[in-house]
Short mmCIF file of N, CA, C and O in Angstrom, two decimals:
data_model
loop_
_atom_site.label_atom_id
_atom_site.label_comp_id
_atom_site.label_asym_id
_atom_site.label_seq_id
_atom_site.Cartn_x
_atom_site.Cartn_y
_atom_site.Cartn_z
N MET A 21 -34.64 19.39 -32.12
CA MET A 21 -33.38 19.45 -32.83
C MET A 21 -32.23 19.55 -31.82
O MET A 21 -32.26 20.38 -30.92
N GLU A 22 -31.24 18.71 -31.97
CA GLU A 22 -30.12 18.68 -31.05
C GLU A 22 -29.16 19.83 -31.32
O GLU A 22 -28.79 20.12 -32.45
N GLU A 23 -28.76 20.52 -30.23
CA GLU A 23 -27.83 21.63 -30.33
C GLU A 23 -26.41 21.12 -30.58
O GLU A 23 -26.01 20.12 -29.99
N GLN A 24 -25.64 21.81 -31.43
CA GLN A 24 -24.25 21.44 -31.70
C GLN A 24 -23.36 21.74 -30.49
O GLN A 24 -22.48 20.98 -30.15
N LYS A 25 -23.59 22.90 -29.88
CA LYS A 25 -22.88 23.31 -28.67
C LYS A 25 -23.93 23.65 -27.63
O LYS A 25 -24.99 24.16 -27.97
N ILE A 26 -23.62 23.36 -26.39
CA ILE A 26 -24.56 23.68 -25.32
C ILE A 26 -23.85 24.54 -24.27
O ILE A 26 -22.65 24.40 -24.03
N LYS A 27 -24.63 25.44 -23.68
CA LYS A 27 -24.12 26.28 -22.61
C LYS A 27 -24.42 25.56 -21.30
O LYS A 27 -25.57 25.24 -21.00
N VAL A 28 -23.35 25.27 -20.54
CA VAL A 28 -23.48 24.47 -19.32
C VAL A 28 -22.81 25.21 -18.16
O VAL A 28 -22.08 26.18 -18.36
N LEU A 29 -23.05 24.71 -16.96
CA LEU A 29 -22.39 25.24 -15.78
C LEU A 29 -21.33 24.24 -15.35
O LEU A 29 -21.64 23.13 -14.89
N ALA A 30 -20.06 24.61 -15.54
CA ALA A 30 -18.94 23.74 -15.20
C ALA A 30 -18.73 23.74 -13.70
O ALA A 30 -18.72 24.80 -13.06
N LEU A 31 -18.55 22.55 -13.13
CA LEU A 31 -18.30 22.38 -11.70
C LEU A 31 -16.95 21.68 -11.54
O LEU A 31 -16.83 20.48 -11.78
N LEU A 32 -15.94 22.45 -11.19
CA LEU A 32 -14.61 21.90 -10.97
C LEU A 32 -14.29 21.94 -9.48
O LEU A 32 -14.68 22.89 -8.79
N PRO A 33 -13.60 20.93 -8.97
CA PRO A 33 -13.28 20.91 -7.54
C PRO A 33 -12.56 22.17 -7.10
O PRO A 33 -11.63 22.64 -7.75
N MET A 34 -13.01 22.74 -5.99
CA MET A 34 -12.43 23.91 -5.34
C MET A 34 -12.41 25.17 -6.22
O MET A 34 -11.58 26.05 -6.02
N GLU A 35 -13.33 25.24 -7.19
CA GLU A 35 -13.46 26.43 -8.02
C GLU A 35 -14.91 26.87 -8.05
O GLU A 35 -15.82 26.06 -7.86
N LEU A 36 -15.12 28.14 -8.30
CA LEU A 36 -16.48 28.65 -8.46
C LEU A 36 -17.11 28.04 -9.71
O LEU A 36 -16.40 27.79 -10.69
N PRO A 37 -18.43 27.83 -9.70
CA PRO A 37 -19.10 27.36 -10.92
C PRO A 37 -18.87 28.37 -12.05
O PRO A 37 -18.86 29.57 -11.81
N GLU A 38 -18.71 27.87 -13.27
CA GLU A 38 -18.42 28.75 -14.41
C GLU A 38 -19.26 28.37 -15.62
O GLU A 38 -19.36 27.18 -15.97
N GLU A 39 -19.86 29.37 -16.25
CA GLU A 39 -20.62 29.15 -17.47
C GLU A 39 -19.65 28.93 -18.62
O GLU A 39 -18.76 29.75 -18.84
N ILE A 40 -19.82 27.80 -19.32
CA ILE A 40 -18.96 27.51 -20.48
C ILE A 40 -19.82 26.98 -21.62
O ILE A 40 -20.97 26.60 -21.40
N GLU A 41 -19.24 26.94 -22.80
CA GLU A 41 -19.88 26.33 -23.96
C GLU A 41 -19.14 25.03 -24.24
O GLU A 41 -17.91 24.99 -24.25
N LEU A 42 -19.87 23.95 -24.46
CA LEU A 42 -19.29 22.63 -24.65
C LEU A 42 -19.88 22.00 -25.90
O LEU A 42 -21.09 22.13 -26.14
N ASP A 43 -19.05 21.32 -26.70
CA ASP A 43 -19.58 20.56 -27.83
C ASP A 43 -20.55 19.52 -27.29
O ASP A 43 -20.26 18.85 -26.29
N ASN A 44 -21.68 19.36 -27.94
CA ASN A 44 -22.72 18.43 -27.49
C ASN A 44 -22.44 17.04 -28.08
O ASN A 44 -23.24 16.50 -28.82
N THR A 45 -21.27 16.49 -27.71
CA THR A 45 -20.89 15.15 -28.18
C THR A 45 -20.44 14.32 -26.98
O THR A 45 -19.96 14.86 -25.98
N LEU A 46 -20.56 13.02 -27.10
CA LEU A 46 -20.12 12.12 -26.05
C LEU A 46 -18.63 12.30 -25.79
O LEU A 46 -18.19 12.34 -24.63
N GLU A 47 -17.85 12.43 -26.84
CA GLU A 47 -16.40 12.57 -26.70
C GLU A 47 -16.04 13.82 -25.89
O GLU A 47 -15.17 13.77 -25.02
N ALA A 48 -16.68 14.95 -26.18
CA ALA A 48 -16.40 16.20 -25.46
C ALA A 48 -16.78 16.07 -23.99
O ALA A 48 -16.06 16.56 -23.11
N MET A 49 -17.90 15.40 -23.72
CA MET A 49 -18.34 15.22 -22.34
C MET A 49 -17.37 14.32 -21.57
O MET A 49 -17.01 14.60 -20.42
N GLN A 50 -16.94 13.23 -22.21
CA GLN A 50 -15.99 12.31 -21.56
C GLN A 50 -14.66 13.02 -21.30
O GLN A 50 -14.05 12.82 -20.25
N LYS A 51 -14.23 13.84 -22.24
CA LYS A 51 -12.98 14.57 -22.05
C LYS A 51 -13.11 15.53 -20.88
O LYS A 51 -12.19 15.65 -20.05
N PHE A 52 -14.24 16.21 -20.76
CA PHE A 52 -14.44 17.17 -19.67
C PHE A 52 -14.38 16.49 -18.31
O PHE A 52 -13.76 17.00 -17.38
N VAL A 53 -15.06 15.34 -18.17
CA VAL A 53 -15.11 14.67 -16.85
C VAL A 53 -13.94 13.72 -16.64
O VAL A 53 -13.75 13.21 -15.53
N GLY A 54 -13.17 13.45 -17.67
CA GLY A 54 -11.99 12.61 -17.53
C GLY A 54 -12.28 11.12 -17.50
O GLY A 54 -11.58 10.36 -16.84
N GLY A 55 -13.32 10.69 -18.20
CA GLY A 55 -13.64 9.27 -18.24
C GLY A 55 -15.07 9.02 -18.68
O GLY A 55 -15.69 9.88 -19.32
N LEU A 56 -15.58 7.84 -18.33
CA LEU A 56 -16.96 7.50 -18.67
C LEU A 56 -17.92 8.45 -17.95
O LEU A 56 -17.67 8.83 -16.81
N ILE A 57 -19.01 8.80 -18.63
CA ILE A 57 -19.94 9.75 -18.01
C ILE A 57 -21.10 9.03 -17.31
O ILE A 57 -21.47 7.91 -17.67
N GLU A 58 -21.60 9.70 -16.31
CA GLU A 58 -22.83 9.30 -15.63
C GLU A 58 -23.73 10.53 -15.64
O GLU A 58 -23.27 11.64 -15.37
N CYS A 59 -24.99 10.35 -15.98
CA CYS A 59 -25.96 11.45 -15.99
C CYS A 59 -26.93 11.26 -14.82
O CYS A 59 -27.57 10.21 -14.70
N ILE A 60 -26.99 12.27 -13.95
CA ILE A 60 -27.84 12.21 -12.76
C ILE A 60 -28.85 13.35 -12.85
O ILE A 60 -28.48 14.50 -13.10
N THR A 61 -30.11 13.02 -12.64
CA THR A 61 -31.17 14.03 -12.69
C THR A 61 -31.29 14.73 -11.35
O THR A 61 -31.40 14.08 -10.30
N LEU A 62 -31.23 16.05 -11.38
CA LEU A 62 -31.46 16.89 -10.19
C LEU A 62 -32.76 17.64 -10.41
O LEU A 62 -33.07 18.02 -11.53
N SER A 63 -33.51 17.87 -9.35
CA SER A 63 -34.77 18.59 -9.51
C SER A 63 -34.95 19.67 -8.46
O SER A 63 -36.06 19.98 -8.06
N ASP A 64 -33.84 20.27 -8.02
CA ASP A 64 -33.89 21.33 -7.01
C ASP A 64 -34.69 22.55 -7.47
O ASP A 64 -35.23 23.28 -6.65
N THR A 65 -34.71 22.79 -8.76
CA THR A 65 -35.34 24.01 -9.29
C THR A 65 -36.78 23.79 -9.72
O THR A 65 -37.42 24.71 -10.20
N GLY A 66 -37.28 22.57 -9.60
CA GLY A 66 -38.62 22.27 -10.06
C GLY A 66 -38.63 21.80 -11.51
O GLY A 66 -39.61 21.26 -11.98
N SER A 67 -37.54 22.01 -12.22
CA SER A 67 -37.41 21.48 -13.58
C SER A 67 -36.20 20.56 -13.60
O SER A 67 -35.31 20.67 -12.76
N GLU A 68 -36.19 19.64 -14.53
CA GLU A 68 -35.11 18.67 -14.56
C GLU A 68 -33.81 19.28 -15.05
O GLU A 68 -33.77 19.99 -16.05
N VAL A 69 -32.76 19.01 -14.32
CA VAL A 69 -31.41 19.43 -14.65
C VAL A 69 -30.57 18.17 -14.63
O VAL A 69 -30.76 17.31 -13.78
N THR A 70 -29.64 18.05 -15.58
CA THR A 70 -28.80 16.87 -15.64
C THR A 70 -27.39 17.20 -15.18
O THR A 70 -26.76 18.11 -15.72
N LEU A 71 -26.93 16.48 -14.17
CA LEU A 71 -25.54 16.57 -13.73
C LEU A 71 -24.78 15.49 -14.48
O LEU A 71 -25.11 14.31 -14.40
N VAL A 72 -23.78 15.90 -15.24
CA VAL A 72 -22.93 14.96 -15.97
C VAL A 72 -21.60 14.91 -15.23
O VAL A 72 -20.96 15.94 -15.01
N CYS A 73 -21.20 13.69 -14.82
CA CYS A 73 -19.98 13.55 -14.03
C CYS A 73 -19.26 12.26 -14.42
O CYS A 73 -19.75 11.49 -15.23
N ASN A 74 -18.09 12.05 -13.83
CA ASN A 74 -17.31 10.85 -14.07
C ASN A 74 -17.98 9.69 -13.33
O ASN A 74 -18.18 9.75 -12.12
N ASP A 75 -18.32 8.64 -14.07
CA ASP A 75 -19.02 7.49 -13.51
C ASP A 75 -18.24 6.82 -12.38
O ASP A 75 -18.83 6.22 -11.49
N GLU A 76 -16.91 6.92 -12.42
CA GLU A 76 -16.08 6.26 -11.42
C GLU A 76 -15.30 7.26 -10.55
O GLU A 76 -14.26 6.92 -9.99
N GLY A 77 -15.82 8.48 -10.44
CA GLY A 77 -15.10 9.53 -9.73
C GLY A 77 -14.64 9.16 -8.34
O GLY A 77 -13.49 9.38 -7.96
N LYS A 78 -15.53 8.59 -7.54
CA LYS A 78 -15.16 8.22 -6.17
C LYS A 78 -14.21 7.02 -6.16
O LYS A 78 -13.25 6.99 -5.40
N LEU A 79 -14.48 6.04 -7.01
CA LEU A 79 -13.62 4.85 -7.07
C LEU A 79 -12.19 5.21 -7.47
O LEU A 79 -11.23 4.59 -7.01
N LEU A 80 -12.05 6.21 -8.34
CA LEU A 80 -10.73 6.63 -8.80
C LEU A 80 -10.06 7.60 -7.82
O LEU A 80 -8.92 7.99 -8.03
N GLY A 81 -10.79 7.99 -6.78
CA GLY A 81 -10.23 8.91 -5.79
C GLY A 81 -10.08 10.33 -6.30
O GLY A 81 -9.19 11.06 -5.87
N LEU A 82 -10.97 10.73 -7.23
CA LEU A 82 -10.92 12.10 -7.74
C LEU A 82 -11.25 13.09 -6.63
O LEU A 82 -11.96 12.74 -5.67
N PRO A 83 -10.76 14.32 -6.72
CA PRO A 83 -11.02 15.31 -5.66
C PRO A 83 -12.52 15.54 -5.46
O PRO A 83 -13.29 15.57 -6.42
N LEU A 84 -12.91 15.69 -4.20
CA LEU A 84 -14.31 15.98 -3.89
C LEU A 84 -14.67 17.35 -4.43
O LEU A 84 -13.86 18.26 -4.44
N ASN A 85 -15.90 17.48 -4.89
CA ASN A 85 -16.30 18.67 -5.63
C ASN A 85 -17.45 19.42 -4.97
O ASN A 85 -17.27 20.50 -4.45
N ARG A 86 -18.65 18.86 -5.01
CA ARG A 86 -19.84 19.55 -4.49
C ARG A 86 -20.72 18.58 -3.72
O ARG A 86 -20.78 17.40 -4.03
N PRO A 87 -21.45 19.09 -2.71
CA PRO A 87 -22.41 18.24 -2.00
C PRO A 87 -23.63 17.98 -2.88
O PRO A 87 -24.03 18.84 -3.66
N LEU A 88 -24.17 16.79 -2.75
CA LEU A 88 -25.40 16.43 -3.47
C LEU A 88 -26.46 16.04 -2.46
O LEU A 88 -26.14 15.44 -1.43
N TRP A 89 -27.68 16.33 -2.75
CA TRP A 89 -28.82 15.97 -1.92
C TRP A 89 -28.59 16.37 -0.47
O TRP A 89 -28.64 15.53 0.45
N ASP A 90 -28.33 17.66 -0.27
CA ASP A 90 -28.15 18.24 1.06
C ASP A 90 -27.06 17.54 1.87
O ASP A 90 -27.18 17.35 3.08
N GLY A 91 -26.00 17.13 1.19
CA GLY A 91 -24.85 16.53 1.87
C GLY A 91 -24.93 15.03 2.04
O GLY A 91 -24.03 14.43 2.62
N ALA A 92 -26.00 14.37 1.55
CA ALA A 92 -26.11 12.92 1.68
C ALA A 92 -25.07 12.20 0.81
O ALA A 92 -24.71 11.06 1.07
N ASP A 93 -24.60 12.87 -0.22
CA ASP A 93 -23.59 12.32 -1.12
C ASP A 93 -22.72 13.47 -1.60
O ASP A 93 -23.00 14.64 -1.30
N VAL A 94 -21.69 13.15 -2.35
CA VAL A 94 -20.80 14.19 -2.83
C VAL A 94 -20.35 13.86 -4.25
O VAL A 94 -20.15 12.68 -4.58
N LEU A 95 -20.22 14.88 -5.06
CA LEU A 95 -19.68 14.74 -6.41
C LEU A 95 -18.17 14.67 -6.30
O LEU A 95 -17.56 15.50 -5.62
N ALA A 96 -17.55 13.70 -6.96
CA ALA A 96 -16.09 13.58 -6.98
C ALA A 96 -15.60 13.82 -8.40
O ALA A 96 -16.10 13.22 -9.35
N GLY A 97 -14.64 14.72 -8.54
CA GLY A 97 -14.10 15.05 -9.86
C GLY A 97 -14.92 16.10 -10.56
O GLY A 97 -15.90 16.62 -10.01
N PRO A 98 -14.52 16.46 -11.78
CA PRO A 98 -15.24 17.50 -12.52
C PRO A 98 -16.61 17.03 -12.99
O PRO A 98 -16.83 15.84 -13.18
N GLY A 99 -17.49 17.99 -13.16
CA GLY A 99 -18.82 17.70 -13.69
C GLY A 99 -19.40 18.96 -14.28
O GLY A 99 -18.80 20.03 -14.22
N PHE A 100 -20.56 18.83 -14.88
CA PHE A 100 -21.25 20.02 -15.38
C PHE A 100 -22.76 19.79 -15.35
O PHE A 100 -23.22 18.65 -15.32
N LEU A 101 -23.48 20.90 -15.30
CA LEU A 101 -24.94 20.87 -15.32
C LEU A 101 -25.44 21.29 -16.69
O LEU A 101 -24.95 22.28 -17.24
N ALA A 102 -26.40 20.55 -17.21
CA ALA A 102 -27.01 20.86 -18.50
C ALA A 102 -28.52 20.69 -18.38
O ALA A 102 -29.01 20.07 -17.44
N GLY A 103 -29.22 21.25 -19.35
CA GLY A 103 -30.66 21.03 -19.44
C GLY A 103 -30.92 19.71 -20.15
O GLY A 103 -30.00 19.03 -20.59
N CYS A 104 -32.19 19.36 -20.28
CA CYS A 104 -32.56 18.11 -20.94
C CYS A 104 -33.91 18.30 -21.64
O CYS A 104 -34.82 18.89 -21.05
N ASP A 105 -34.02 17.82 -22.88
CA ASP A 105 -35.30 17.96 -23.58
C ASP A 105 -36.17 16.72 -23.34
O ASP A 105 -35.78 15.80 -22.63
N ASN A 106 -37.36 16.70 -23.95
CA ASN A 106 -38.31 15.60 -23.75
C ASN A 106 -37.82 14.27 -24.30
O ASN A 106 -38.35 13.22 -23.95
N GLU A 107 -36.83 14.32 -25.20
CA GLU A 107 -36.30 13.09 -25.80
C GLU A 107 -35.04 12.59 -25.09
O GLU A 107 -34.42 11.63 -25.52
N GLY A 108 -34.63 13.28 -24.03
CA GLY A 108 -33.45 12.87 -23.28
C GLY A 108 -32.14 13.44 -23.78
O GLY A 108 -31.07 13.06 -23.30
N ASN A 109 -32.20 14.35 -24.76
CA ASN A 109 -30.98 14.99 -25.27
C ASN A 109 -30.57 16.13 -24.33
O ASN A 109 -31.41 16.85 -23.81
N LEU A 110 -29.27 16.30 -24.14
CA LEU A 110 -28.80 17.42 -23.33
C LEU A 110 -28.96 18.71 -24.11
O LEU A 110 -28.77 18.75 -25.33
N THR A 111 -29.34 19.76 -23.38
CA THR A 111 -29.56 21.08 -23.97
C THR A 111 -28.84 22.13 -23.12
O THR A 111 -28.35 21.83 -22.04
N SER A 112 -28.81 23.35 -23.63
CA SER A 112 -28.24 24.45 -22.86
C SER A 112 -29.04 24.64 -21.57
O SER A 112 -30.26 24.47 -21.54
N LEU A 113 -28.33 24.99 -20.51
CA LEU A 113 -28.96 25.23 -19.22
C LEU A 113 -29.52 26.65 -19.21
O LEU A 113 -28.81 27.59 -19.55
N PRO A 114 -30.79 26.83 -18.86
CA PRO A 114 -31.36 28.18 -18.82
C PRO A 114 -30.60 29.07 -17.83
O PRO A 114 -30.09 28.58 -16.81
N GLN A 115 -30.53 30.36 -18.12
CA GLN A 115 -29.77 31.29 -17.29
C GLN A 115 -30.28 31.31 -15.85
O GLN A 115 -29.49 31.36 -14.91
N SER A 116 -31.58 31.23 -15.67
CA SER A 116 -32.13 31.26 -14.30
C SER A 116 -31.65 30.05 -13.50
O SER A 116 -31.39 30.15 -12.29
N THR A 117 -31.51 28.91 -14.15
CA THR A 117 -31.03 27.71 -13.48
C THR A 117 -29.54 27.83 -13.17
O THR A 117 -29.07 27.41 -12.11
N MET A 118 -28.78 28.42 -14.10
CA MET A 118 -27.35 28.66 -13.84
C MET A 118 -27.20 29.54 -12.61
O MET A 118 -26.38 29.25 -11.73
N ASP A 119 -27.99 30.60 -12.54
CA ASP A 119 -27.91 31.53 -11.41
C ASP A 119 -28.27 30.83 -10.10
O ASP A 119 -27.64 31.05 -9.07
N PHE A 120 -29.29 29.95 -10.14
CA PHE A 120 -29.70 29.20 -8.95
C PHE A 120 -28.54 28.35 -8.41
O PHE A 120 -28.24 28.37 -7.22
N TYR A 121 -27.88 27.60 -9.29
CA TYR A 121 -26.80 26.72 -8.84
C TYR A 121 -25.52 27.48 -8.49
O TYR A 121 -24.75 27.03 -7.64
N LYS A 122 -25.29 28.63 -9.10
CA LYS A 122 -24.15 29.45 -8.70
C LYS A 122 -24.32 29.91 -7.25
O LYS A 122 -23.38 29.96 -6.47
N GLU A 123 -25.55 30.23 -6.89
CA GLU A 123 -25.84 30.67 -5.52
C GLU A 123 -25.86 29.48 -4.56
O GLU A 123 -25.39 29.57 -3.43
N LYS A 124 -26.38 28.34 -5.01
CA LYS A 124 -26.49 27.16 -4.16
C LYS A 124 -25.11 26.57 -3.83
O LYS A 124 -24.89 26.09 -2.72
N TRP A 125 -24.19 26.60 -4.79
CA TRP A 125 -22.89 25.97 -4.60
C TRP A 125 -21.74 26.97 -4.71
O TRP A 125 -20.86 26.83 -5.55
N PRO A 126 -21.69 27.96 -3.82
CA PRO A 126 -20.51 28.84 -3.82
C PRO A 126 -19.31 28.05 -3.32
O PRO A 126 -19.46 26.99 -2.72
N ILE A 127 -18.15 28.56 -3.54
CA ILE A 127 -16.92 27.85 -3.17
C ILE A 127 -16.87 27.56 -1.66
O ILE A 127 -16.38 26.52 -1.25
N THR A 128 -17.43 28.43 -0.83
CA THR A 128 -17.38 28.21 0.62
C THR A 128 -18.17 26.97 1.02
O THR A 128 -17.73 26.19 1.86
N ALA A 129 -19.34 26.74 0.40
CA ALA A 129 -20.13 25.55 0.71
C ALA A 129 -19.37 24.30 0.26
O ALA A 129 -19.36 23.28 0.95
N CYS A 130 -18.73 24.40 -0.88
CA CYS A 130 -17.94 23.28 -1.39
C CYS A 130 -16.82 22.92 -0.42
O CYS A 130 -16.61 21.76 -0.09
N LEU A 131 -16.11 23.92 0.05
CA LEU A 131 -14.98 23.66 0.95
C LEU A 131 -15.44 23.03 2.25
O LEU A 131 -14.83 22.09 2.74
N LYS A 132 -16.54 23.52 2.84
CA LYS A 132 -17.03 22.97 4.10
C LYS A 132 -17.44 21.52 3.96
O LYS A 132 -17.04 20.67 4.75
N VAL A 133 -18.26 21.22 2.95
CA VAL A 133 -18.75 19.85 2.79
C VAL A 133 -17.63 18.92 2.37
O VAL A 133 -17.51 17.81 2.89
N CYS A 134 -16.78 19.36 1.46
CA CYS A 134 -15.68 18.49 1.01
C CYS A 134 -14.73 18.21 2.17
O CYS A 134 -14.27 17.09 2.33
N TRP A 135 -14.46 19.18 3.01
CA TRP A 135 -13.59 18.96 4.16
C TRP A 135 -14.24 17.96 5.10
O TRP A 135 -13.61 17.02 5.56
N LYS A 136 -15.53 18.14 5.38
CA LYS A 136 -16.24 17.25 6.29
C LYS A 136 -16.22 15.82 5.74
O LYS A 136 -15.94 14.88 6.46
N LYS A 137 -16.52 15.65 4.45
CA LYS A 137 -16.53 14.32 3.86
C LYS A 137 -15.14 13.71 3.88
O LYS A 137 -14.98 12.53 4.13
N SER A 138 -14.10 14.49 3.63
CA SER A 138 -12.73 13.98 3.65
C SER A 138 -12.38 13.46 5.04
O SER A 138 -11.78 12.40 5.18
N VAL A 139 -12.74 14.20 6.06
CA VAL A 139 -12.46 13.77 7.43
C VAL A 139 -13.21 12.49 7.73
O VAL A 139 -12.65 11.53 8.25
N LEU A 140 -14.50 12.43 7.36
CA LEU A 140 -15.28 11.23 7.62
C LEU A 140 -14.72 10.04 6.87
O LEU A 140 -14.64 8.94 7.40
N LEU A 141 -14.34 10.24 5.59
CA LEU A 141 -13.78 9.15 4.81
C LEU A 141 -12.47 8.65 5.41
O LEU A 141 -12.23 7.46 5.52
N SER A 142 -11.61 9.56 5.83
CA SER A 142 -10.33 9.14 6.37
C SER A 142 -10.50 8.45 7.73
O SER A 142 -9.82 7.49 8.04
N VAL A 143 -11.45 8.92 8.54
CA VAL A 143 -11.70 8.28 9.83
C VAL A 143 -12.26 6.88 9.62
O VAL A 143 -11.83 5.93 10.23
N SER A 144 -13.22 6.74 8.69
CA SER A 144 -13.82 5.43 8.49
C SER A 144 -12.82 4.44 7.90
O SER A 144 -12.92 3.24 8.15
N CYS A 145 -11.83 4.92 7.16
CA CYS A 145 -10.83 4.02 6.57
C CYS A 145 -9.79 3.59 7.60
O CYS A 145 -9.19 2.54 7.45
N THR A 146 -9.57 4.39 8.63
CA THR A 146 -8.51 4.07 9.59
C THR A 146 -9.05 3.56 10.92
O THR A 146 -8.27 3.21 11.79
N ALA A 147 -10.35 3.53 11.07
CA ALA A 147 -10.93 3.10 12.35
C ALA A 147 -10.59 1.62 12.60
O ALA A 147 -10.69 0.78 11.73
N GLN A 148 -10.15 1.33 13.83
CA GLN A 148 -9.81 -0.03 14.24
C GLN A 148 -10.71 -0.42 15.41
O GLN A 148 -11.06 0.43 16.23
N PRO A 149 -11.06 -1.70 15.52
CA PRO A 149 -11.88 -2.12 16.66
C PRO A 149 -11.09 -1.91 17.95
O PRO A 149 -9.87 -2.03 17.98
N LEU A 150 -11.78 -1.56 19.01
CA LEU A 150 -11.15 -1.39 20.31
C LEU A 150 -10.76 -2.74 20.88
O LEU A 150 -11.51 -3.72 20.78
N ALA A 151 -9.61 -2.82 21.50
CA ALA A 151 -9.14 -4.06 22.11
C ALA A 151 -10.09 -4.48 23.22
O ALA A 151 -10.49 -3.66 24.04
N GLY A 152 -10.47 -5.74 23.24
CA GLY A 152 -11.33 -6.27 24.28
C GLY A 152 -12.80 -6.00 24.07
O GLY A 152 -13.61 -6.36 24.90
N VAL A 153 -13.18 -5.32 23.00
CA VAL A 153 -14.60 -5.04 22.74
C VAL A 153 -15.05 -5.93 21.58
O VAL A 153 -14.42 -6.00 20.55
N SER A 154 -16.14 -6.67 21.82
CA SER A 154 -16.62 -7.53 20.74
C SER A 154 -17.95 -7.07 20.22
O SER A 154 -18.63 -6.29 20.77
#
């Protein structure tokens, strides 16, 4: 049975993760992330967790948020973590999983990785070939 409201872990750029209650509708999810949603499966805890984020966050230049896959990628813009049932419906995130991600993504980790990615992105965008080097 699909829940009307789900308890999720909100991930906003440069803010601590926060437990919130969200209507379990596509419209509410799109409003939260500010556009079309993308659902990404995370399995850091041994059980499936769904990261719901803006599908075009990086393309739109949304603020960097949290590191993903040990810094191999980064979440851009707001997102939230939810549970998932066997039928693919989003469910409330168990408290133990919320606690795990609150500890995994404190604001200090977010600031370090987001700063590093910002520097790398700006360097790669402005890099010019050296004169005389082919």
